[in-house]
Each structure stands twice: as C-alpha cells, then as structure tokens.
Coordinates of C-alpha atoms and ligand atoms in Angstrom, one line a residue:
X1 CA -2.9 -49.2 -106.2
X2 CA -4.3 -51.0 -103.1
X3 CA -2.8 -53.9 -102.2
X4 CA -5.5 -56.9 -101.0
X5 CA -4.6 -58.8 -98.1
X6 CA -5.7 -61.9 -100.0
X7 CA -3.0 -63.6 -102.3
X8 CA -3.5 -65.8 -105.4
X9 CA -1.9 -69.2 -105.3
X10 CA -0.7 -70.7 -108.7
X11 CA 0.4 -74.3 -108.6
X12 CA 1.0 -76.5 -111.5
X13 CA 0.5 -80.3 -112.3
X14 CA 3.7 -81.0 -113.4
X15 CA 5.0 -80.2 -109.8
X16 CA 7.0 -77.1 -110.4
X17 CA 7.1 -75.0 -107.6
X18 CA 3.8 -72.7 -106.5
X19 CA 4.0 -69.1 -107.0
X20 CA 1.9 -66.3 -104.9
X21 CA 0.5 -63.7 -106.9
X22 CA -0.6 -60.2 -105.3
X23 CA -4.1 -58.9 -105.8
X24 CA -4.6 -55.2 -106.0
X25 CA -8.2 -53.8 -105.4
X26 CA -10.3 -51.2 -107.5
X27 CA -12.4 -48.7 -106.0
X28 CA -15.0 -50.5 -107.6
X29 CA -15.2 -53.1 -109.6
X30 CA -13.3 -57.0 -110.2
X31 CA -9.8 -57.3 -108.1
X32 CA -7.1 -57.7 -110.6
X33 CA -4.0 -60.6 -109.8
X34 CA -1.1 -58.6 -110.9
X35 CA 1.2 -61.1 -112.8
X36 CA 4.3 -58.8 -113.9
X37 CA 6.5 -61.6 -112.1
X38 CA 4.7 -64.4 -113.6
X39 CA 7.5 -65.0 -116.5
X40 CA 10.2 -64.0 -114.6
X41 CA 9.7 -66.5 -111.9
X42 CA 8.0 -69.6 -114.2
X43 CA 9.0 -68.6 -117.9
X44 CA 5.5 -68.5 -118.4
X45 CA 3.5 -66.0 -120.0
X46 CA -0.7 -66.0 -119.4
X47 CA -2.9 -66.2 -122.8
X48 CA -5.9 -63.8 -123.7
X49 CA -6.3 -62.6 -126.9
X50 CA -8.7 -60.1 -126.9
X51 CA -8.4 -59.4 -123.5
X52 CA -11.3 -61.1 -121.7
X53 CA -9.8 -60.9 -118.4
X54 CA -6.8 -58.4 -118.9
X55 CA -6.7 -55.3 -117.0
X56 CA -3.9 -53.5 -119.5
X57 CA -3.9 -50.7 -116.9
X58 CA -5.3 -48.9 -113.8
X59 CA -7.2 -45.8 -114.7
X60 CA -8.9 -43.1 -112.6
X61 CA -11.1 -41.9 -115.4
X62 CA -14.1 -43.8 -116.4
X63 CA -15.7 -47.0 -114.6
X64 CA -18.6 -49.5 -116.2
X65 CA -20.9 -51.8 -114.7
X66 CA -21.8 -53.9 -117.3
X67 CA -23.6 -56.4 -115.4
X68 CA -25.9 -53.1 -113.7
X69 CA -25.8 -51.0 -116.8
X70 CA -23.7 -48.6 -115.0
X71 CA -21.3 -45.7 -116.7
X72 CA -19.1 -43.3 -115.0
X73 CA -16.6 -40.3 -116.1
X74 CA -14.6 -39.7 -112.9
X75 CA -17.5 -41.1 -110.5
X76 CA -20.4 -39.2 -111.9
X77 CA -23.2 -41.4 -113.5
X78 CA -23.8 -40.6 -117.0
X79 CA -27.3 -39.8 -116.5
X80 CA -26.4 -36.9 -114.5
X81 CA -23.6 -35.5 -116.7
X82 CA -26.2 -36.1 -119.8
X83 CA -28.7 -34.0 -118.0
X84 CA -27.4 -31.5 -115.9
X85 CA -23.6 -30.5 -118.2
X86 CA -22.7 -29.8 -121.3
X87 CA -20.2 -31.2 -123.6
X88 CA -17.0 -28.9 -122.8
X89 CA -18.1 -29.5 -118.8
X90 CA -17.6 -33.4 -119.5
X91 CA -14.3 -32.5 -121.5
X92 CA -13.2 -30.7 -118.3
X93 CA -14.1 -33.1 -116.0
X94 CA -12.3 -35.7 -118.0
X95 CA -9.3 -34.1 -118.4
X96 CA -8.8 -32.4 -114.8
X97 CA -11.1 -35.2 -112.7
X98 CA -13.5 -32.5 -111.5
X99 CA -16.1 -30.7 -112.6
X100 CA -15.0 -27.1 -113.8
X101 CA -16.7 -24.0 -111.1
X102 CA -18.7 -21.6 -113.0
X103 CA -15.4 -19.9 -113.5
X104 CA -13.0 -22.7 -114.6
X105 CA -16.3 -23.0 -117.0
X106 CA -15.8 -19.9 -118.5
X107 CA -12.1 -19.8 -118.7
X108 CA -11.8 -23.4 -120.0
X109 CA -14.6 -22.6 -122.3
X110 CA -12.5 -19.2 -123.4
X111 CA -9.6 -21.4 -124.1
X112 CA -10.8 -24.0 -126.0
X113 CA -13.1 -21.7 -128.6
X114 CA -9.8 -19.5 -128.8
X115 CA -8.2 -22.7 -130.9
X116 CA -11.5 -23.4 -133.4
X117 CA -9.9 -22.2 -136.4
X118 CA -7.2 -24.6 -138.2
X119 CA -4.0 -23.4 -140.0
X120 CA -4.8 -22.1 -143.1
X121 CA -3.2 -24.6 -145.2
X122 CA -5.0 -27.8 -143.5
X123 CA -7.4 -26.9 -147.0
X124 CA -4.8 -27.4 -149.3
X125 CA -4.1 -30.8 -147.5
X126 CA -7.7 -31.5 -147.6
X127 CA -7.6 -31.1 -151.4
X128 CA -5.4 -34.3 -152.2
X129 CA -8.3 -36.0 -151.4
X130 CA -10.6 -37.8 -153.5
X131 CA -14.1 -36.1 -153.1
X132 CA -15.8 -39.8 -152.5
X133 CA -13.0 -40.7 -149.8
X134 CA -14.6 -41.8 -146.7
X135 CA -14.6 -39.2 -143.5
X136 CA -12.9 -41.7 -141.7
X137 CA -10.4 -42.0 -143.9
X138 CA -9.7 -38.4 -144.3
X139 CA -10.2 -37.7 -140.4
X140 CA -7.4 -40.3 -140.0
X141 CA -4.8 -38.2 -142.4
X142 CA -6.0 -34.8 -141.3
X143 CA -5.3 -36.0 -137.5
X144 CA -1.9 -37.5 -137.7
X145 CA -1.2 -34.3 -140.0
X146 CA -1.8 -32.0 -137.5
X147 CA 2.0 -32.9 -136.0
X148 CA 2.9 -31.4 -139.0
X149 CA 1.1 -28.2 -138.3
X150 CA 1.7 -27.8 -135.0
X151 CA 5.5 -28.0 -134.0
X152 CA 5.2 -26.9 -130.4
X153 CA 3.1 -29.0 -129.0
X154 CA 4.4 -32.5 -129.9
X155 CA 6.6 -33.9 -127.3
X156 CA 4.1 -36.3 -125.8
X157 CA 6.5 -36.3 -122.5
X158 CA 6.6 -32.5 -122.0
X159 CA 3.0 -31.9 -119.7
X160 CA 2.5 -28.2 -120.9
X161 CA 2.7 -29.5 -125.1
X162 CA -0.3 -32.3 -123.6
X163 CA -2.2 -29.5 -122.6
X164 CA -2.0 -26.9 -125.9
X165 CA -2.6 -30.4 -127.8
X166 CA -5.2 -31.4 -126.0
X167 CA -7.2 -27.9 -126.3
X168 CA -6.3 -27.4 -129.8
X169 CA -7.6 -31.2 -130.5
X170 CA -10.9 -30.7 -128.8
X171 CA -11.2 -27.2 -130.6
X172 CA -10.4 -28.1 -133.9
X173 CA -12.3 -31.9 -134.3
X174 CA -15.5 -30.2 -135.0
X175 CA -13.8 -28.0 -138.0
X176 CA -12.0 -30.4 -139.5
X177 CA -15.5 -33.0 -139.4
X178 CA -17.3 -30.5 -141.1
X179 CA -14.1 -29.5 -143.4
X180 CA -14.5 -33.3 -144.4
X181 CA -18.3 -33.1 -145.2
X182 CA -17.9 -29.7 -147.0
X183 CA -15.1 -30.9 -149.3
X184 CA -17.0 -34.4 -150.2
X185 CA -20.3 -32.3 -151.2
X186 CA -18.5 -29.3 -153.2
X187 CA -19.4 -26.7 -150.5
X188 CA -16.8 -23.5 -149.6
X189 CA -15.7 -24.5 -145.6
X190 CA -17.5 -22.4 -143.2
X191 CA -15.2 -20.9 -140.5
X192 CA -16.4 -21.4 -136.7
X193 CA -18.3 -18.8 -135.1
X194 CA -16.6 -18.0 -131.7
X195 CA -20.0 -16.6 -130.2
X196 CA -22.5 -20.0 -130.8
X197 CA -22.0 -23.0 -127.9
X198 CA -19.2 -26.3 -129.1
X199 CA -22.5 -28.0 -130.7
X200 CA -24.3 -25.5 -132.1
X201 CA -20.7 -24.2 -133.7
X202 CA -19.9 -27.1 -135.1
X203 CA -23.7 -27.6 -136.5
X204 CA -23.1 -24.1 -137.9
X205 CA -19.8 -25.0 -139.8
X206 CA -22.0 -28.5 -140.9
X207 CA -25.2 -26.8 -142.6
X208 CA -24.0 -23.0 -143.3
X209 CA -23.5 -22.0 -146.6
X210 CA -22.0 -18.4 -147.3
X211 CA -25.4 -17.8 -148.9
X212 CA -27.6 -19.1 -146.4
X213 CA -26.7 -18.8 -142.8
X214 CA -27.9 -21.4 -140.0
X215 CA -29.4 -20.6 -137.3
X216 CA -29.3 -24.1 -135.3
X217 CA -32.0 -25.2 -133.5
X218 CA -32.1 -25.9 -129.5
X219 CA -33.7 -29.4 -129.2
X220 CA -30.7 -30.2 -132.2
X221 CA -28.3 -28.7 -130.4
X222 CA -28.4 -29.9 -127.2
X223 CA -28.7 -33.8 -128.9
X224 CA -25.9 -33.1 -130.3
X225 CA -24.5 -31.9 -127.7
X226 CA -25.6 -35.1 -125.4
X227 CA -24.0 -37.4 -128.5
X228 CA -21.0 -36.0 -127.6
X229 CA -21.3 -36.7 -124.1
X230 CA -22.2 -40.3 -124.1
X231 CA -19.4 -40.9 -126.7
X232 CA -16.8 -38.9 -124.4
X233 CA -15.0 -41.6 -123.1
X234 CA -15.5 -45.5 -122.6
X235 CA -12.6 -47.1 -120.7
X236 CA -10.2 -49.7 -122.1
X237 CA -12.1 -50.2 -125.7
X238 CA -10.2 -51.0 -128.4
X239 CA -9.1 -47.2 -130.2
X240 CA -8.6 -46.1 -126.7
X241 CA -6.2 -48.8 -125.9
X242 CA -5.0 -48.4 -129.3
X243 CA -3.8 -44.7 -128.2
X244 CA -2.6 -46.0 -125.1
X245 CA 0.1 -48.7 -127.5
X246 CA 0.8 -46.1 -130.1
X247 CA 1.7 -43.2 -127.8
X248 CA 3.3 -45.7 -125.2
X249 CA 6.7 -45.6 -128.0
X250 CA 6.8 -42.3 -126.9
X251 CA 5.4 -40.6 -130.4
X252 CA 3.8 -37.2 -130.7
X253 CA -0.1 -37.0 -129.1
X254 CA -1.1 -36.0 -132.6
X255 CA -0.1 -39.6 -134.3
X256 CA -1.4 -41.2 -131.4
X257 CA -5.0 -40.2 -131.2
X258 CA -4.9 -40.4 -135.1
X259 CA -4.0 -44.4 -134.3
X260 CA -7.3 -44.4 -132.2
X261 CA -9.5 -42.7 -135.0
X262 CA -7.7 -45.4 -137.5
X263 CA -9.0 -48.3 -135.2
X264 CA -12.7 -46.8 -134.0
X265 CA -13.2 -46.5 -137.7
X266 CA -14.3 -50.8 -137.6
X267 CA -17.6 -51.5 -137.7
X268 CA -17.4 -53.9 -134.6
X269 CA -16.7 -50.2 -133.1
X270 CA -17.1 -46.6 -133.9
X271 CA -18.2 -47.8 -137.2
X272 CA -21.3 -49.6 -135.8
X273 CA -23.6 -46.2 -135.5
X274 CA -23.1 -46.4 -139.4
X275 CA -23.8 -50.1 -139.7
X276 CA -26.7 -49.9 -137.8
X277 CA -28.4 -47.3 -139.7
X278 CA -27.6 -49.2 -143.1
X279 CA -29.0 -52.3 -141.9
X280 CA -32.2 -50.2 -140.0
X281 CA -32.8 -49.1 -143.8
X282 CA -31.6 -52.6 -145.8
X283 CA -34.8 -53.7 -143.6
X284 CA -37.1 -51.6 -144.5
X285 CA -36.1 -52.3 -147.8
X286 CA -37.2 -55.4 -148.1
X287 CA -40.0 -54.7 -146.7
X288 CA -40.2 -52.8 -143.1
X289 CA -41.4 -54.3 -139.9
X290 CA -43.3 -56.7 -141.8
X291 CA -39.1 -58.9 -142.4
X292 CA -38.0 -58.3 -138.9
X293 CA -39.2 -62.1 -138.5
X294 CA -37.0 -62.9 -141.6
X295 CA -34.2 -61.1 -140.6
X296 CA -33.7 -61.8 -136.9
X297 CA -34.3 -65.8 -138.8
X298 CA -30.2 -64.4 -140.9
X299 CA -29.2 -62.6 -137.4
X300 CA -29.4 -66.0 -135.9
X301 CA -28.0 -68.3 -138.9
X302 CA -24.1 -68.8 -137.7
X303 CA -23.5 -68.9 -141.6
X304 CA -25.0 -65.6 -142.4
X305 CA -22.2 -63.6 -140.9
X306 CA -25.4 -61.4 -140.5
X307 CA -25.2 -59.2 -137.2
X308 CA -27.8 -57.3 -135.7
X309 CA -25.4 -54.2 -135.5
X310 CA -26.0 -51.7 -132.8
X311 CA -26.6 -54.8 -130.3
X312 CA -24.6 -56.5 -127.6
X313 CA -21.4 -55.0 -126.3
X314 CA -18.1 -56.8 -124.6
X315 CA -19.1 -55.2 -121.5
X316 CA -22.4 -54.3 -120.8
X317 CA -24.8 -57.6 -120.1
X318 CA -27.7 -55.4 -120.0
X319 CA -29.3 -52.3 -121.4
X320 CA -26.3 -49.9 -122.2
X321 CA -27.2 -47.0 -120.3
X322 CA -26.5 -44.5 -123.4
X323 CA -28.5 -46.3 -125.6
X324 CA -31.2 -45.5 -122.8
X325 CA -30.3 -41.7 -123.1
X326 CA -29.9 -41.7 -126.8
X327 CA -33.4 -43.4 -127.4
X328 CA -34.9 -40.7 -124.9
X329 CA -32.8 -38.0 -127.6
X330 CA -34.3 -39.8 -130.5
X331 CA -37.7 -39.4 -129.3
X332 CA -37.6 -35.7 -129.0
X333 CA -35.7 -34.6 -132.2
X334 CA -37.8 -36.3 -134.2
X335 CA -40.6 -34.9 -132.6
X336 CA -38.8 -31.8 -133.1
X337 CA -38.5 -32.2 -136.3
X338 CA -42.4 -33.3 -136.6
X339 CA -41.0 -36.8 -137.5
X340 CA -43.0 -38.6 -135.1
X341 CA -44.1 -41.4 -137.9
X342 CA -40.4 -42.1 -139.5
X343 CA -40.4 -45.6 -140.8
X344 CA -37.0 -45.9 -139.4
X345 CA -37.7 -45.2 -135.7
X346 CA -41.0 -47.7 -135.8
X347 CA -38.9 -50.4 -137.4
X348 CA -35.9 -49.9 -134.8
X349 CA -38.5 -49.8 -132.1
X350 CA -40.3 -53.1 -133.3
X351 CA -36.9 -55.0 -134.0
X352 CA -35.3 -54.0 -130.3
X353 CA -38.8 -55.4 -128.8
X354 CA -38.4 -58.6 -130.6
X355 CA -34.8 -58.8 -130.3
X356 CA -35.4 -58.3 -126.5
X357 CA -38.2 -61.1 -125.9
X358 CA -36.2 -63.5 -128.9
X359 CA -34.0 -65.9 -126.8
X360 CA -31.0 -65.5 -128.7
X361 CA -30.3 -62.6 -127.8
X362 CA -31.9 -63.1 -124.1
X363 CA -29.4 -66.2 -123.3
X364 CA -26.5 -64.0 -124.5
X365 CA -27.4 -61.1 -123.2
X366 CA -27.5 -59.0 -126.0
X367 CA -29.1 -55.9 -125.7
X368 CA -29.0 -52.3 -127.7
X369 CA -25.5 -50.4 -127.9
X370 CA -25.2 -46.7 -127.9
X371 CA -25.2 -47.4 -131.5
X372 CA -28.6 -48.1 -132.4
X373 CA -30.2 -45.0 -132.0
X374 CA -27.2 -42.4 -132.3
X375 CA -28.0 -43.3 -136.2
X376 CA -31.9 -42.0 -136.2
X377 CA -30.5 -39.1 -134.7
X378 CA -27.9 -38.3 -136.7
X379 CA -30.0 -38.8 -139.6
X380 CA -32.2 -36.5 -138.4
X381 CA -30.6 -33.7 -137.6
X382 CA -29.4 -34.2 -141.0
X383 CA -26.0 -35.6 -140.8
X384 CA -24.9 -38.0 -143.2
X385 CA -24.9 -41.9 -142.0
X386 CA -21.1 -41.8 -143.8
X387 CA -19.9 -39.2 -141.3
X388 CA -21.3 -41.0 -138.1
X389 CA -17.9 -42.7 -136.9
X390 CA -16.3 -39.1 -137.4
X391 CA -18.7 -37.4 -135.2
X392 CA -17.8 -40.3 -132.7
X393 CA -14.2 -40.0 -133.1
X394 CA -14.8 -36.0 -132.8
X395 CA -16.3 -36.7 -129.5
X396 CA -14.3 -39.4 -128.1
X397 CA -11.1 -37.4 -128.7
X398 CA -11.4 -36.0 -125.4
X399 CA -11.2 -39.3 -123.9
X400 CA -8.1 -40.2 -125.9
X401 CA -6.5 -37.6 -124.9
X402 CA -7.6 -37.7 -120.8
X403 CA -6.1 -41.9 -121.0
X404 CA -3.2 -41.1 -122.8
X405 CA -2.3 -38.2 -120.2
X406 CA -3.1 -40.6 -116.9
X407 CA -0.7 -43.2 -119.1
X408 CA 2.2 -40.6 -119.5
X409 CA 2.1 -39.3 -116.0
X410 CA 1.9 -42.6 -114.4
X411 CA 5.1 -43.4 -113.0
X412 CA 4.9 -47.4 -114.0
X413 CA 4.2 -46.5 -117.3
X414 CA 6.4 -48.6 -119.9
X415 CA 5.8 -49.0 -123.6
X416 CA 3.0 -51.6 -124.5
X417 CA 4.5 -54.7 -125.6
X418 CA 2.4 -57.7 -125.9
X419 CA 3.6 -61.5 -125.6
X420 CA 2.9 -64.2 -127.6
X421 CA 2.3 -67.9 -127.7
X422 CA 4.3 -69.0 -130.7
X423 CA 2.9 -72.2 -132.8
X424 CA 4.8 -71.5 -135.6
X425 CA 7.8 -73.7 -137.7
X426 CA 10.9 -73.6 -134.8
X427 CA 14.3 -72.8 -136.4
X428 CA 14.9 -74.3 -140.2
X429 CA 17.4 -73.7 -142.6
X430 CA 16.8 -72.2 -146.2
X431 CA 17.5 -74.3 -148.8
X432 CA 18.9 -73.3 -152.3
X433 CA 15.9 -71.6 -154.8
X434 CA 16.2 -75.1 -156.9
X435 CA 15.6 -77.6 -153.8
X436 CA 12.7 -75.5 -152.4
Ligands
CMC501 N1 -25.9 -59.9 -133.4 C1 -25.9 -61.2 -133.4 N2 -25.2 -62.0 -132.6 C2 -24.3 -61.4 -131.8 C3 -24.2 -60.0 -131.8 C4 -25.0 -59.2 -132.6 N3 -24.9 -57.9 -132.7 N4 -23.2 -59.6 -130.9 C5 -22.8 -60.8 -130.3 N5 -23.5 -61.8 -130.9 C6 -23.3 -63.2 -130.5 C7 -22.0 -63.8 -131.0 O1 -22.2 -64.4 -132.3 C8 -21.7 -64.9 -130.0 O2 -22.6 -66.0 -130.2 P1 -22.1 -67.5 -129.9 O3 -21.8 -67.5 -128.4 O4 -23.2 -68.3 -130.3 O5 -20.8 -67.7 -130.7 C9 -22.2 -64.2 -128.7 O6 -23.2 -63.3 -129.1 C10 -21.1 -63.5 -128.0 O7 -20.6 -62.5 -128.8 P2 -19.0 -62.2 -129.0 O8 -18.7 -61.8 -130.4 O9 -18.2 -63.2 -128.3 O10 -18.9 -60.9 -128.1 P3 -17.8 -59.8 -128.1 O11 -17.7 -59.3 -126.8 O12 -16.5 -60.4 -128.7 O13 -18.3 -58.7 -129.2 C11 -19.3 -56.8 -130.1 C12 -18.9 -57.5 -128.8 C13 -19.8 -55.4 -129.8 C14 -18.1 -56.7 -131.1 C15 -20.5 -57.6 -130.8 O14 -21.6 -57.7 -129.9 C16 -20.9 -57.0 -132.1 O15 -20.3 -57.2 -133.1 N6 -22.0 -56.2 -132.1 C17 -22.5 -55.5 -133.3 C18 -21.6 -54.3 -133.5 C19 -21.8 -53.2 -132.6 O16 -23.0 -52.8 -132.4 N7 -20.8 -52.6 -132.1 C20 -20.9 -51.4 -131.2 C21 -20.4 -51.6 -129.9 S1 -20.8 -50.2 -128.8 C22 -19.9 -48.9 -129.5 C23 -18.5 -48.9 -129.1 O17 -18.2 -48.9 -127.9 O18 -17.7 -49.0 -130.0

C-alpha cells in the first residue's frame, strides 16, 4: 500500500489527546485513513454499519467508478472485455491479473473443460431434494457439499488445493445449474459436451434432452456468454465480502463460496435479476405501460415498501455501465429470436424513461442495475426467472474465488472480526424462576 504524505488529525471535544492517522493511496480511487490503531490508542472503535465509508480491504482485482459509470477487472474497462473476450478469458484474467496469450487460452481453456463433469453421486445428493426447492437453495447445498466430494483440494491455506478448487468450481457451476433445473422439471441430467464453448455447454446441458439434442444458437450464446462476463466480479459487494468473512476462519474454499451463493441469493442482490422480472410482469398485469404512472405513484409511497427492483445501486450514481451492455444484449436476442414486439421489453423501456426523467429517482440518483435487463434476456433465451440468481452465482464464482485467493495470500490478512457498539442491558443478575 502507498503511504500519503498527508496525515489525518483526530481530536476530540472532551480534550483527550489528538491522534494522527496515516492515509494510504489507491491507484485510483478515494484515499482510505487506516485506523487499525484507532482502539488501541483511544479505546475507541469507528461506527458504520453497512459499510458506507469502510474500505474492509485493499484489492488489486476490480475497481468502480460509480460517480463516472466506470467498471474494471484488473484495469480493463468492461466494455472492452464484453466485446473483444470471452467468458473463460475474463476467468483468466481475474484469477492470474492478465489476460491469458492465445496459448495460456488454450491451455487454461483445456483445463478447465477437463473438470465439467461432477462425481457421480452429486445426483443421489441432488435427489433429497424437494422438486419445487428453489435453485438457490439447492445451489447453496450442492456448493458447500462439494468439500465433501472433493478431499484434496480443501485446505484453503495450501495455494496448489486453491488452484484445482478454483478450476473444478468454474467447471462444474454450469453442471450443477442445469443439474438443478433438470431435477425441478423431471428431465434425465445431460452430461457436458467437452467439444461446445463454456456457454454454449452449459446451454447444451440446460435445453438437451436425450431425445432431442440442442444445437445452441450464436447470438444466445454469446449473451450468455457476456451475462457471465458482466456478472464476473464486482468488488467488495456483500456475498463477496461474505466469502472474504467465511473463508477468513480459515475453512475449506468450498464452504466459503457456498457462504457467498447463500448471501447473493437476497433480493437486494443476486436476487434482484429475479425480482425485476416478477415485477416487469406484475405490471403488465395490471395493465402494461398504461400503470407505470400508478406504479412509479407505490415506488415512491415510503409506506409501500414497493421498490423499483433492478434500479439504483450502493455504488454507481449513474447509469451502471452493464446495464448499458446488457440492454445493447437484450436488443439483439430478442431480435434473434424475432421478439422485437415483447410486451416486456416495451414496458421496461417505457418505465426506465419515466423513472429517468421522474425526480425521485433523479435527486437520488437512481438509475438501472445490471439487473433490469439480465431478466428479458434470460427469459428469452428461455431460462426460467427462478434460476436467475443461480446463473449469477454460476458466474460470479470466479470472482469469489480470485478475492478469496488475493485475501489468503496477502500477508496482513487476519480473520474478519467486526466490532460493535453495544446498547444493550450492562451486567445483571438472574433472579430465581418465581421473582422473574
Ligand atoms: N426503488 C425505489 N427507491 C429506491 C430504490 C429503488 N430501487 N433504491 C433506492 N431507493 C431509495 C431509498 O428508499 C432511499 O430513499 P430515501 O433517501 O428517501 O430514504 C434512497 O433511494 C437511497 O437508497 P438506499 O437504500 O439508502 O441505498 P443503498 O445503497 O442502501 O441500497 C440497493 C442499494 C441496491 C440495495 C437499493 O438501491 C435497492 O434495493 N435496489 C433494488 C434492488 C436491486 O436492483 N438490487 C440489485 C443491485 S445490482 C446487482 C448486484 O450487484 O447485486
């Protein structure tokens, strides 16, 4: 970390002694005040729940702008890596820091489609299952089960275990996904096909049936290959810092990404993509473009508790730059797909205008998340709006795994343990069961 030659000064009312606080500077981005001395030297811890203005780490990986709009994996703009990579080039670049030569491509490639298939008895696992059970839910089990499956690559502190974890993890998220979707609508599991692209694969194992193979479309493919890549990696978000706490105790990499699908399962998170698309068709429900008025009117009642989902984000104060990309997706699968006229697309198109003129949303800068077009094209392609947040976590599990590495290998590192400012009963005595 860079020191700055500037110092914060804190001083106190009450006249207890000043204390100098070191800044340390980003590459880009805010300066953070480091305060690991603060409670040793004043007995005082700082207060932010929810971490406004808590860096909980330095990272090398991925750096937003919200105030521009910006996103970066390892300094490249996500435009570029949208346009000009694929999937398994971001997964690279994530994990190592550059992007893979044309034969690192190949070789990494190699590796990873070498780990596709899961052991056999992840299906008998599957099974105890209900067949309504949410994705989520099973994506959750079937994660933290695979320490169970796969002995030798569990010490989270041993680098060459992170490395067969992290290539079996990013080859086997797309199986067990569409394991998940096969077993909740009563179909026989398709095994991966080595030869097709990550996408196109994992579209295979989706839509094949062993009566009717499926030959997957380009135009699908590569959206689903660019969902993928906007949903790689997003900083310090809250299942990504949620992998950082869980595998900070020191547990197996397994239990810890499965902690991070657990918590991007919320609908303030992964589970927004879903939640958007519900609400996109409660609206049209009642009654299409026609109700935006109405319901922008419950949007902005305090008392509704009605959100416009797939709006506004903790960072980004201005258009999230994959929502950009995924509307420009959206566009051309469902022209694709000769769904130029869906209902759904006019009345997302018609409620974002509004939302973005409305000054609501203006004064608070809310403006559209990844989330409120990943949904149109999932549904689309054909993808159930209950397996949305599992095809996020399927693609985000890359990023887990790159932040929990930089974590482990940083020599700082120390488990995660959070202070707190206590406003409950100080110390009482229990009285007798009759008395009480
Ligand atoms: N609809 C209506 N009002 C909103 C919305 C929304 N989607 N988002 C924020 N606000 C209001 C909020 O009520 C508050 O108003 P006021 O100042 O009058 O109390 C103000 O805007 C600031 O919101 P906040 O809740 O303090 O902001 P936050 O940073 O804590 O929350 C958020 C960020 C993403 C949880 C929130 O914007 C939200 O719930 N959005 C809808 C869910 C969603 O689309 N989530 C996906 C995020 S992107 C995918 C990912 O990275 O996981």
């Amino acid at each position: 970390m860079t020191p700055s030659d500037v110092k914060a000064t804190l001083s106190f009312s009450d006249g207890s002694p000043s204390m100098d606080l070191p800044i340390f500077k980003g590459s880009v981005g805010p300066d953070v005040i480091d305060i690991r001395k603060l409670y040793g030297q004043t007995g005082k811890f700082t207060y932010d729940p929810g971490f406004l203005s808590t860096a909980s780490c330095n990272s090398k990986i991925t750096y937003i702008d919200g105030d521009k709009g910006e996103l970066l994996y390892r300094g490249y703009p996500i435009e570029q890596l949208a346009t000009k990579c694929d999937y398994l080039e971001t997964c690279y670049l994530l994990l190592k820091g550059e992007l893979p030569n044309a034969d690192q491509r190949v070789e990494f490639t190699k590796r990873v489609t070498n780990h596709t298939m899961v052991n056999e008895q992840m299906q008998f696992f599957l099974r105890g299952f209900r067949r309504d059970a949410h994705p989520m839910a099973i994506m959750t089990g079937l994660v933290g089960g695979m320490s169970a499956f796969y002995h030798d690559s569990t010490d989270i502190n041993n680098p060459e275990h992170r490395e067969i974890c992290a290539i079996r993890l990013i080859a086997k998220m797309p199986t067990l996904v569409a394991m998940a979707y096969k077993y909740s609508v009563g179909q026989p599991y398709i095994y991966p096909k080595n030869d097709l692209s990550y996408a196109g694969n994992f579209m295979r194992m989706m839509f094949a049936t062993p009566c009717e193979d499926y030959v997957p479309n380009d135009v699908l493919v590569r959206a689903m290959d660019r969902i993928f890549i906007l949903h790689a990696d997003h900083e310090q978000n809250a299942s990504t810092s949620t992998v950082r706490l869980c595998g900070s105790s020191g547990t197996n990499p397994f239990a810890a990404i499965a902690a991070g699908v657990a918590c991007l399962w919320g609908p303030a998170h992964g589970g927004a993509n879903e939640a958007a698309l519900n609400m996109l068709e409660d609206v049209q429900r009642m009654g299409g473009v026609e109700k935006i008025g109405e319901f922008i009117k419950q949007v902005k009642d305090k008392n509704s508790n009605v959100k416009l989902m797939g709006f506004g984000h903790r960072v980004y104060k201005n258009y999230d730059p994959r929502a950009k990309l995924m509307r420009e997706t959206c566009h051309e699968v469902l022209s694709a797909m000769g769904m130029n006229n869906d209902p759904i697309l006019k009345l997302a198109m018609a409620l974002e205008k509004i939302a973005l003129e409305d000054d609501y949303f203006v004064s608070r800068k809310l403006y559209p998340n990844v989330d409120f077009y990943s949904g149109i094209v999932q549904r689309a392609i054909g993808i159930p709006v209950s397996l949305f947040t599992a095809i996020f976590a399927l693609a985000r599990t890359v990023g887990w795994i790159a932040q929990l590495n930089e974590m482990i290998s940083d020599p700082e590192y120390k488990i995660g343990r959070p202070r707190q400012l206590f406003n409950g009963s100080p110390t009482r005595d229990v009285k007798p069961v009759g008395e009480r």
